[in-house]
Amino acid sequence: MEISFLGTGTSQGIPVIGCHCNVCTSEDSKDKRLRASILIKKDETTVVVDIGPDFRQQMLREQVEYLDAVLLTHEHSDHIAGLDDVRAFNFLQRKSMPVFGLARSLNGIKERFNYIFQGNYPGLPQIELCPVSASAPFLVKGLEITPIQILHGTLPILGFRVGKVAYLTDFKYFHPDQCMDDLKNLDVLIISALHHRTHHSHSTLDESIEVARQIGAKKTFFTHFSHYMGLHDNQQDKLPANMFFAYDGLILNI
């Protein structure tokens, strides 16, 4: 299985508009972060987790020409704003694009992209909405995916497990008694860590390190950073063993 980090930034991305801090002005490519998303490839199946405003740019950069499905963690703008650009895959594949997510998230898509579902003119994105429930595995062309319910502040959202990899972004809390079984025996945990400051709806780096220790994956990669996290290379040196800062364009072969 191959995991590509399409983006590792938070909702503003890095650099942030109008910001001149040392992170936003860094010339290191690892400090330039699009909105958080990953691409998962296993055998003949390719899925993307979240489809934010940088989706088109990410697909072009990684030269993705086929996509089986979109998995949504939740309906916030930085996770769904690129939905219209699935049209390119509709044209290439001559079929609609399955989009998997909580019923609430899919209803949010219907409201925000109402023209997709109400219009009848050529060129509209062709979307198939596929509701899922937490901890009920589903298949995408033979690939088993297990949703994992986590909390983004007080908002229930989804993480996903595929094989021995789990992706948990935008989380603040999770219930060990509800989802720890789904997070056992991981080779790779990918988990968000906004920055060092306490935040009402996002986990800090220290909080994410503690969660990663509880889960006990062989390797942990942090993602979804704000510019307040600091320079990539400076922060990487401070992490515990077998924990790493992800960066845009990083590819894991598992």
PDB file of C-alpha atoms in Angstrom:
ATOM      1  CA  MET A   1       0.000   0.000   0.000  1.00  0.00           C
ATOM      2  CA  GLU A   2       1.141   3.528  -0.809  1.00  0.00           C
ATOM      3  CA  ILE A   3       0.150   6.625   1.154  1.00  0.00           C
ATOM      4  CA  SER A   4       0.835  10.051  -0.385  1.00  0.00           C
ATOM      5  CA  PHE A   5       0.527  13.205   1.698  1.00  0.00           C
ATOM      6  CA  LEU A   6      -1.276  15.583  -0.641  1.00  0.00           C
ATOM      7  CA  GLY A   7      -1.393  18.322   1.988  1.00  0.00           C
ATOM      8  CA  THR A   8      -0.330  18.678   5.614  1.00  0.00           C
ATOM      9  CA  GLY A   9      -1.560  22.180   6.457  1.00  0.00           C
ATOM     10  CA  THR A  10      -4.512  23.415   8.426  1.00  0.00           C
ATOM     11  CA  SER A  11      -7.483  25.341   7.004  1.00  0.00           C
ATOM     12  CA  GLN A  12      -5.371  28.392   6.043  1.00  0.00           C
ATOM     13  CA  GLY A  13      -2.493  26.430   4.570  1.00  0.00           C
ATOM     14  CA  ILE A  14       1.107  27.630   4.793  1.00  0.00           C
ATOM     15  CA  PRO A  15       2.116  30.292   3.890  1.00  0.00           C
ATOM     16  CA  VAL A  16      -0.840  32.139   5.380  1.00  0.00           C
ATOM     17  CA  ILE A  17      -2.080  35.111   3.374  1.00  0.00           C
ATOM     18  CA  GLY A  18      -0.406  38.300   4.587  1.00  0.00           C
ATOM     19  CA  CYS A  19       1.837  36.571   7.131  1.00  0.00           C
ATOM     20  CA  HIS A  20       5.598  37.245   7.227  1.00  0.00           C
ATOM     21  CA  CYS A  21       6.625  34.909  10.053  1.00  0.00           C
ATOM     22  CA  ASN A  22       9.695  32.707   9.666  1.00  0.00           C
ATOM     23  CA  VAL A  23       7.550  29.696   8.721  1.00  0.00           C
ATOM     24  CA  CYS A  24       5.465  31.472   6.084  1.00  0.00           C
ATOM     25  CA  THR A  25       8.596  33.012   4.534  1.00  0.00           C
ATOM     26  CA  SER A  26      10.687  29.842   4.753  1.00  0.00           C
ATOM     27  CA  GLU A  27      12.297  28.672   1.514  1.00  0.00           C
ATOM     28  CA  ASP A  28      12.233  25.040   2.676  1.00  0.00           C
ATOM     29  CA  SER A  29       9.634  23.141   0.617  1.00  0.00           C
ATOM     30  CA  LYS A  30       8.715  21.166   3.745  1.00  0.00           C
ATOM     31  CA  ASP A  31       7.336  24.366   5.285  1.00  0.00           C
ATOM     32  CA  LYS A  32       4.909  24.941   2.402  1.00  0.00           C
ATOM     33  CA  ARG A  33       1.695  23.120   3.203  1.00  0.00           C
ATOM     34  CA  LEU A  34      -1.549  22.708   1.264  1.00  0.00           C
ATOM     35  CA  ARG A  35      -4.769  21.764   3.030  1.00  0.00           C
ATOM     36  CA  ALA A  36      -4.680  18.326   4.690  1.00  0.00           C
ATOM     37  CA  SER A  37      -5.432  15.284   2.538  1.00  0.00           C
ATOM     38  CA  ILE A  38      -3.935  11.888   1.720  1.00  0.00           C
ATOM     39  CA  LEU A  39      -4.087   9.571  -1.271  1.00  0.00           C
ATOM     40  CA  ILE A  40      -4.264   5.821  -0.652  1.00  0.00           C
ATOM     41  CA  LYS A  41      -3.286   3.299  -3.327  1.00  0.00           C
ATOM     42  CA  LYS A  42      -3.565  -0.442  -2.828  1.00  0.00           C
ATOM     43  CA  ASP A  43      -3.366  -2.861  -5.723  1.00  0.00           C
ATOM     44  CA  GLU A  44      -5.818  -1.460  -8.298  1.00  0.00           C
ATOM     45  CA  THR A  45      -7.743   0.814  -5.907  1.00  0.00           C
ATOM     46  CA  THR A  46      -7.088   4.533  -5.358  1.00  0.00           C
ATOM     47  CA  VAL A  47      -9.005   6.708  -2.901  1.00  0.00           C
ATOM     48  CA  VAL A  48      -8.520  10.226  -1.583  1.00  0.00           C
ATOM     49  CA  VAL A  49      -9.330  11.291   1.969  1.00  0.00           C
ATOM     50  CA  ASP A  50     -10.865  14.778   1.892  1.00  0.00           C
ATOM     51  CA  ILE A  51     -11.094  17.053  -1.096  1.00  0.00           C
ATOM     52  CA  GLY A  52     -10.252  20.581  -0.029  1.00  0.00           C
ATOM     53  CA  PRO A  53      -9.683  23.773  -2.018  1.00  0.00           C
ATOM     54  CA  ASP A  54      -6.229  22.571  -3.166  1.00  0.00           C
ATOM     55  CA  PHE A  55      -7.566  19.311  -4.645  1.00  0.00           C
ATOM     56  CA  ARG A  56      -6.933  20.228  -8.298  1.00  0.00           C
ATOM     57  CA  GLN A  57      -3.368  21.341  -7.564  1.00  0.00           C
ATOM     58  CA  GLN A  58      -2.710  18.185  -5.550  1.00  0.00           C
ATOM     59  CA  MET A  59      -3.998  15.886  -8.299  1.00  0.00           C
ATOM     60  CA  LEU A  60      -1.847  17.627 -10.902  1.00  0.00           C
ATOM     61  CA  ARG A  61       1.256  17.565  -8.712  1.00  0.00           C
ATOM     62  CA  GLU A  62       0.921  13.830  -8.013  1.00  0.00           C
ATOM     63  CA  GLN A  63      -0.186  13.065 -11.591  1.00  0.00           C
ATOM     64  CA  VAL A  64      -3.319  11.249 -10.440  1.00  0.00           C
ATOM     65  CA  GLU A  65      -5.396  10.173 -13.442  1.00  0.00           C
ATOM     66  CA  TYR A  66      -7.758   7.669 -11.839  1.00  0.00           C
ATOM     67  CA  LEU A  67      -9.724   7.837  -8.615  1.00  0.00           C
ATOM     68  CA  ASP A  68     -12.156   5.243  -7.249  1.00  0.00           C
ATOM     69  CA  ALA A  69     -13.720   7.228  -4.395  1.00  0.00           C
ATOM     70  CA  VAL A  70     -13.565  10.185  -2.044  1.00  0.00           C
ATOM     71  CA  LEU A  71     -13.657   9.624   1.734  1.00  0.00           C
ATOM     72  CA  LEU A  72     -14.795  12.570   3.852  1.00  0.00           C
ATOM     73  CA  THR A  73     -13.740  13.081   7.444  1.00  0.00           C
ATOM     74  CA  HIS A  74     -16.260  15.939   7.804  1.00  0.00           C
ATOM     75  CA  GLU A  75     -17.920  18.806   5.970  1.00  0.00           C
ATOM     76  CA  HIS A  76     -15.771  21.837   6.817  1.00  0.00           C
ATOM     77  CA  SER A  77     -14.609  23.920   3.868  1.00  0.00           C
ATOM     78  CA  ASP A  78     -10.979  22.825   3.931  1.00  0.00           C
ATOM     79  CA  HIS A  79     -12.187  19.235   3.496  1.00  0.00           C
ATOM     80  CA  ILE A  80     -14.845  19.582   0.783  1.00  0.00           C
ATOM     81  CA  ALA A  81     -14.272  22.834  -1.154  1.00  0.00           C
ATOM     82  CA  GLY A  82     -12.601  21.072  -4.103  1.00  0.00           C
ATOM     83  CA  LEU A  83     -15.547  18.790  -4.818  1.00  0.00           C
ATOM     84  CA  ASP A  84     -16.425  20.441  -8.126  1.00  0.00           C
ATOM     85  CA  ASP A  85     -13.086  19.305  -9.552  1.00  0.00           C
ATOM     86  CA  VAL A  86     -14.131  15.652  -9.538  1.00  0.00           C
ATOM     87  CA  ARG A  87     -15.577  16.585 -12.943  1.00  0.00           C
ATOM     88  CA  ALA A  88     -12.178  15.816 -14.457  1.00  0.00           C
ATOM     89  CA  PHE A  89     -12.425  12.240 -13.202  1.00  0.00           C
ATOM     90  CA  ASN A  90     -16.052  11.992 -14.355  1.00  0.00           C
ATOM     91  CA  PHE A  91     -14.889  12.875 -17.857  1.00  0.00           C
ATOM     92  CA  LEU A  92     -11.886  10.531 -17.759  1.00  0.00           C
ATOM     93  CA  GLN A  93     -13.700   7.569 -16.190  1.00  0.00           C
ATOM     94  CA  ARG A  94     -17.160   8.158 -17.683  1.00  0.00           C
ATOM     95  CA  LYS A  95     -18.916   7.473 -14.390  1.00  0.00           C
ATOM     96  CA  SER A  96     -20.000   9.204 -11.204  1.00  0.00           C
ATOM     97  CA  MET A  97     -17.674   9.597  -8.222  1.00  0.00           C
ATOM     98  CA  PRO A  98     -18.658   7.821  -4.973  1.00  0.00           C
ATOM     99  CA  VAL A  99     -18.280  10.094  -1.938  1.00  0.00           C
ATOM    100  CA  PHE A 100     -18.345   8.322   1.445  1.00  0.00           C
ATOM    101  CA  GLY A 101     -19.050  10.138   4.697  1.00  0.00           C
ATOM    102  CA  LEU A 102     -21.408  10.638   7.609  1.00  0.00           C
ATOM    103  CA  ALA A 103     -24.994  11.453   6.617  1.00  0.00           C
ATOM    104  CA  ARG A 104     -24.556  14.890   8.199  1.00  0.00           C
ATOM    105  CA  SER A 105     -21.479  15.583   6.069  1.00  0.00           C
ATOM    106  CA  LEU A 106     -23.232  14.467   2.893  1.00  0.00           C
ATOM    107  CA  ASN A 107     -26.204  16.695   3.701  1.00  0.00           C
ATOM    108  CA  GLY A 108     -23.718  19.538   4.062  1.00  0.00           C
ATOM    109  CA  ILE A 109     -22.502  18.809   0.540  1.00  0.00           C
ATOM    110  CA  LYS A 110     -26.063  18.908  -0.758  1.00  0.00           C
ATOM    111  CA  GLU A 111     -26.542  22.348   0.789  1.00  0.00           C
ATOM    112  CA  ARG A 112     -23.222  23.838  -0.273  1.00  0.00           C
ATOM    113  CA  PHE A 113     -23.177  22.312  -3.762  1.00  0.00           C
ATOM    114  CA  ASN A 114     -26.903  22.394  -4.378  1.00  0.00           C
ATOM    115  CA  TYR A 115     -26.384  23.185  -8.067  1.00  0.00           C
ATOM    116  CA  ILE A 116     -24.889  19.708  -8.546  1.00  0.00           C
ATOM    117  CA  PHE A 117     -28.089  18.037  -7.412  1.00  0.00           C
ATOM    118  CA  GLN A 118     -30.628  20.530  -8.770  1.00  0.00           C
ATOM    119  CA  GLY A 119     -29.152  21.431 -12.145  1.00  0.00           C
ATOM    120  CA  ASN A 120     -29.550  19.606 -15.421  1.00  0.00           C
ATOM    121  CA  TYR A 121     -26.970  21.201 -17.698  1.00  0.00           C
ATOM    122  CA  PRO A 122     -23.963  19.395 -19.190  1.00  0.00           C
ATOM    123  CA  GLY A 123     -20.698  19.543 -17.299  1.00  0.00           C
ATOM    124  CA  LEU A 124     -22.018  19.237 -13.761  1.00  0.00           C
ATOM    125  CA  PRO A 125     -20.004  16.995 -11.432  1.00  0.00           C
ATOM    126  CA  GLN A 126     -21.491  13.525 -11.171  1.00  0.00           C
ATOM    127  CA  ILE A 127     -21.536  12.571  -7.488  1.00  0.00           C
ATOM    128  CA  GLU A 128     -22.832   9.446  -5.762  1.00  0.00           C
ATOM    129  CA  LEU A 129     -23.377  10.113  -2.059  1.00  0.00           C
ATOM    130  CA  CYS A 130     -22.639   7.043   0.088  1.00  0.00           C
ATOM    131  CA  PRO A 131     -23.496   7.386   3.796  1.00  0.00           C
ATOM    132  CA  VAL A 132     -21.445   5.394   6.296  1.00  0.00           C
ATOM    133  CA  SER A 133     -21.622   4.931  10.053  1.00  0.00           C
ATOM    134  CA  ALA A 134     -18.772   4.861  12.542  1.00  0.00           C
ATOM    135  CA  SER A 135     -17.071   1.476  13.017  1.00  0.00           C
ATOM    136  CA  ALA A 136     -19.087  -0.199  10.226  1.00  0.00           C
ATOM    137  CA  PRO A 137     -16.510  -1.227   7.596  1.00  0.00           C
ATOM    138  CA  PHE A 138     -17.298  -0.714   3.919  1.00  0.00           C
ATOM    139  CA  LEU A 139     -15.651  -1.663   0.639  1.00  0.00           C
ATOM    140  CA  VAL A 140     -14.323   0.425  -2.218  1.00  0.00           C
ATOM    141  CA  LYS A 141     -13.576  -1.925  -5.105  1.00  0.00           C
ATOM    142  CA  GLY A 142     -12.491  -4.653  -2.699  1.00  0.00           C
ATOM    143  CA  LEU A 143     -10.554  -2.351  -0.374  1.00  0.00           C
ATOM    144  CA  GLU A 144     -11.914  -2.584   3.187  1.00  0.00           C
ATOM    145  CA  ILE A 145     -12.141   0.722   5.025  1.00  0.00           C
ATOM    146  CA  THR A 146     -13.084   1.071   8.696  1.00  0.00           C
ATOM    147  CA  PRO A 147     -14.499   4.441   9.820  1.00  0.00           C
ATOM    148  CA  ILE A 148     -13.416   5.566  13.280  1.00  0.00           C
ATOM    149  CA  GLN A 149     -15.468   8.138  15.170  1.00  0.00           C
ATOM    150  CA  ILE A 150     -13.450  10.947  16.735  1.00  0.00           C
ATOM    151  CA  LEU A 151     -14.424  14.389  18.014  1.00  0.00           C
ATOM    152  CA  HIS A 152     -13.449  17.694  16.399  1.00  0.00           C
ATOM    153  CA  GLY A 153     -14.196  19.743  19.504  1.00  0.00           C
ATOM    154  CA  THR A 154     -17.783  18.598  20.105  1.00  0.00           C
ATOM    155  CA  LEU A 155     -18.429  17.673  16.449  1.00  0.00           C
ATOM    156  CA  PRO A 156     -18.376  13.923  15.675  1.00  0.00           C
ATOM    157  CA  ILE A 157     -16.208  13.313  12.617  1.00  0.00           C
ATOM    158  CA  LEU A 158     -14.526  10.298  11.028  1.00  0.00           C
ATOM    159  CA  GLY A 159     -11.044   8.928  10.844  1.00  0.00           C
ATOM    160  CA  PHE A 160     -10.313   5.913   8.651  1.00  0.00           C
ATOM    161  CA  ARG A 161      -8.341   2.698   8.948  1.00  0.00           C
ATOM    162  CA  VAL A 162      -7.127   0.813   5.880  1.00  0.00           C
ATOM    163  CA  GLY A 163      -5.125  -2.319   6.590  1.00  0.00           C
ATOM    164  CA  LYS A 164      -2.524  -1.402   9.200  1.00  0.00           C
ATOM    165  CA  VAL A 165      -2.721   2.346   8.583  1.00  0.00           C
ATOM    166  CA  ALA A 166      -5.041   4.793  10.363  1.00  0.00           C
ATOM    167  CA  TYR A 167      -5.678   8.460   9.504  1.00  0.00           C
ATOM    168  CA  LEU A 168      -7.093  10.730  12.211  1.00  0.00           C
ATOM    169  CA  THR A 169      -7.213  14.405  11.338  1.00  0.00           C
ATOM    170  CA  ASP A 170      -8.853  17.448  12.970  1.00  0.00           C
ATOM    171  CA  PHE A 171      -9.402  15.493  16.156  1.00  0.00           C
ATOM    172  CA  LYS A 172      -9.468  16.840  19.697  1.00  0.00           C
ATOM    173  CA  TYR A 173     -10.788  13.824  21.607  1.00  0.00           C
ATOM    174  CA  PHE A 174     -11.515  10.189  21.040  1.00  0.00           C
ATOM    175  CA  HIS A 175     -13.114   7.567  23.237  1.00  0.00           C
ATOM    176  CA  PRO A 176     -10.616   4.759  23.902  1.00  0.00           C
ATOM    177  CA  ASP A 177     -13.359   2.335  24.912  1.00  0.00           C
ATOM    178  CA  GLN A 178     -15.186   2.956  21.618  1.00  0.00           C
ATOM    179  CA  CYS A 179     -12.406   2.968  19.048  1.00  0.00           C
ATOM    180  CA  MET A 180      -9.186   1.591  20.555  1.00  0.00           C
ATOM    181  CA  ASP A 181      -9.945  -1.882  19.205  1.00  0.00           C
ATOM    182  CA  ASP A 182     -10.026  -0.388  15.694  1.00  0.00           C
ATOM    183  CA  LEU A 183      -6.604   1.183  16.318  1.00  0.00           C
ATOM    184  CA  LYS A 184      -4.734  -1.916  17.491  1.00  0.00           C
ATOM    185  CA  ASN A 185      -1.714  -3.382  15.701  1.00  0.00           C
ATOM    186  CA  LEU A 186      -1.037  -0.412  13.434  1.00  0.00           C
ATOM    187  CA  ASP A 187       2.118  -0.138  11.388  1.00  0.00           C
ATOM    188  CA  VAL A 188       1.427   3.554  10.727  1.00  0.00           C
ATOM    189  CA  LEU A 189      -0.685   6.128  12.555  1.00  0.00           C
ATOM    190  CA  ILE A 190      -1.268   9.465  10.830  1.00  0.00           C
ATOM    191  CA  ILE A 191      -2.659  11.972  13.295  1.00  0.00           C
ATOM    192  CA  SER A 192      -3.218  15.721  13.340  1.00  0.00           C
ATOM    193  CA  ALA A 193      -1.324  18.104  15.626  1.00  0.00           C
ATOM    194  CA  LEU A 194      -2.307  21.733  15.114  1.00  0.00           C
ATOM    195  CA  HIS A 195       0.494  23.489  17.020  1.00  0.00           C
ATOM    196  CA  HIS A 196       1.768  23.911  20.606  1.00  0.00           C
ATOM    197  CA  ARG A 197      -1.004  26.136  21.988  1.00  0.00           C
ATOM    198  CA  THR A 198      -4.167  24.753  23.559  1.00  0.00           C
ATOM    199  CA  HIS A 199      -7.066  24.830  21.108  1.00  0.00           C
ATOM    200  CA  HIS A 200     -10.771  24.173  21.684  1.00  0.00           C
ATOM    201  CA  SER A 201     -11.270  21.825  18.719  1.00  0.00           C
ATOM    202  CA  HIS A 202      -7.828  20.591  17.660  1.00  0.00           C
ATOM    203  CA  SER A 203      -5.227  18.501  19.425  1.00  0.00           C
ATOM    204  CA  THR A 204      -1.892  20.101  20.266  1.00  0.00           C
ATOM    205  CA  LEU A 205       1.392  18.394  19.450  1.00  0.00           C
ATOM    206  CA  ASP A 206       1.857  17.226  23.058  1.00  0.00           C
ATOM    207  CA  GLU A 207      -1.710  15.883  23.173  1.00  0.00           C
ATOM    208  CA  SER A 208      -1.210  14.040  19.887  1.00  0.00           C
ATOM    209  CA  ILE A 209       2.077  12.553  21.067  1.00  0.00           C
ATOM    210  CA  GLU A 210       0.292  11.185  24.135  1.00  0.00           C
ATOM    211  CA  VAL A 211      -2.519   9.715  22.018  1.00  0.00           C
ATOM    212  CA  ALA A 212       0.067   8.182  19.689  1.00  0.00           C
ATOM    213  CA  ARG A 213       1.767   6.538  22.650  1.00  0.00           C
ATOM    214  CA  GLN A 214      -1.561   5.084  23.789  1.00  0.00           C
ATOM    215  CA  ILE A 215      -2.254   3.681  20.335  1.00  0.00           C
ATOM    216  CA  GLY A 216       1.256   2.283  19.992  1.00  0.00           C
ATOM    217  CA  ALA A 217       1.719   2.188  16.224  1.00  0.00           C
ATOM    218  CA  LYS A 218       5.148   1.215  14.955  1.00  0.00           C
ATOM    219  CA  LYS A 219       5.483   4.668  13.378  1.00  0.00           C
ATOM    220  CA  THR A 220       3.483   7.867  13.791  1.00  0.00           C
ATOM    221  CA  PHE A 221       3.311  10.756  11.330  1.00  0.00           C
ATOM    222  CA  PHE A 222       1.864  14.104  12.378  1.00  0.00           C
ATOM    223  CA  THR A 223      -0.103  16.296   9.964  1.00  0.00           C
ATOM    224  CA  HIS A 224      -2.527  19.270   9.761  1.00  0.00           C
ATOM    225  CA  PHE A 225      -0.131  21.922  11.087  1.00  0.00           C
ATOM    226  CA  SER A 226      -0.602  25.655  11.456  1.00  0.00           C
ATOM    227  CA  HIS A 227       2.308  28.034  10.963  1.00  0.00           C
ATOM    228  CA  TYR A 228       2.502  28.373  14.763  1.00  0.00           C
ATOM    229  CA  MET A 229       4.006  24.882  14.927  1.00  0.00           C
ATOM    230  CA  GLY A 230       7.382  26.219  13.799  1.00  0.00           C
ATOM    231  CA  LEU A 231       9.868  25.228  11.120  1.00  0.00           C
ATOM    232  CA  HIS A 232       9.698  21.606  10.013  1.00  0.00           C
ATOM    233  CA  ASP A 233      13.342  20.724  10.588  1.00  0.00           C
ATOM    234  CA  ASN A 234      13.497  22.420  13.989  1.00  0.00           C
ATOM    235  CA  GLN A 235      10.430  20.577  15.269  1.00  0.00           C
ATOM    236  CA  GLN A 236      11.366  17.172  13.849  1.00  0.00           C
ATOM    237  CA  ASP A 237      14.469  17.043  16.017  1.00  0.00           C
ATOM    238  CA  LYS A 238      12.303  17.349  19.162  1.00  0.00           C
ATOM    239  CA  LEU A 239       9.997  14.391  18.472  1.00  0.00           C
ATOM    240  CA  PRO A 240      10.168  11.029  20.270  1.00  0.00           C
ATOM    241  CA  ALA A 241      11.609   8.003  18.493  1.00  0.00           C
ATOM    242  CA  ASN A 242       9.539   6.631  15.601  1.00  0.00           C
ATOM    243  CA  MET A 243       7.448   9.817  15.388  1.00  0.00           C
ATOM    244  CA  PHE A 244       7.781  12.149  12.420  1.00  0.00           C
ATOM    245  CA  PHE A 245       6.469  15.366  10.926  1.00  0.00           C
ATOM    246  CA  ALA A 246       4.816  14.636   7.589  1.00  0.00           C
ATOM    247  CA  TYR A 247       5.230  17.084   4.712  1.00  0.00           C
ATOM    248  CA  ASP A 248       3.527  17.672   1.374  1.00  0.00           C
ATOM    249  CA  GLY A 249       4.664  15.130  -1.197  1.00  0.00           C
ATOM    250  CA  LEU A 250       5.884  12.551   1.331  1.00  0.00           C
ATOM    251  CA  ILE A 251       5.111   9.001   0.174  1.00  0.00           C
ATOM    252  CA  LEU A 252       4.962   5.991   2.503  1.00  0.00           C
ATOM    253  CA  ASN A 253       5.208   2.450   1.154  1.00  0.00           C
ATOM    254  CA  ILE A 254       3.657   0.064   3.645  1.00  0.00           C
TER     255      ILE A 254
END
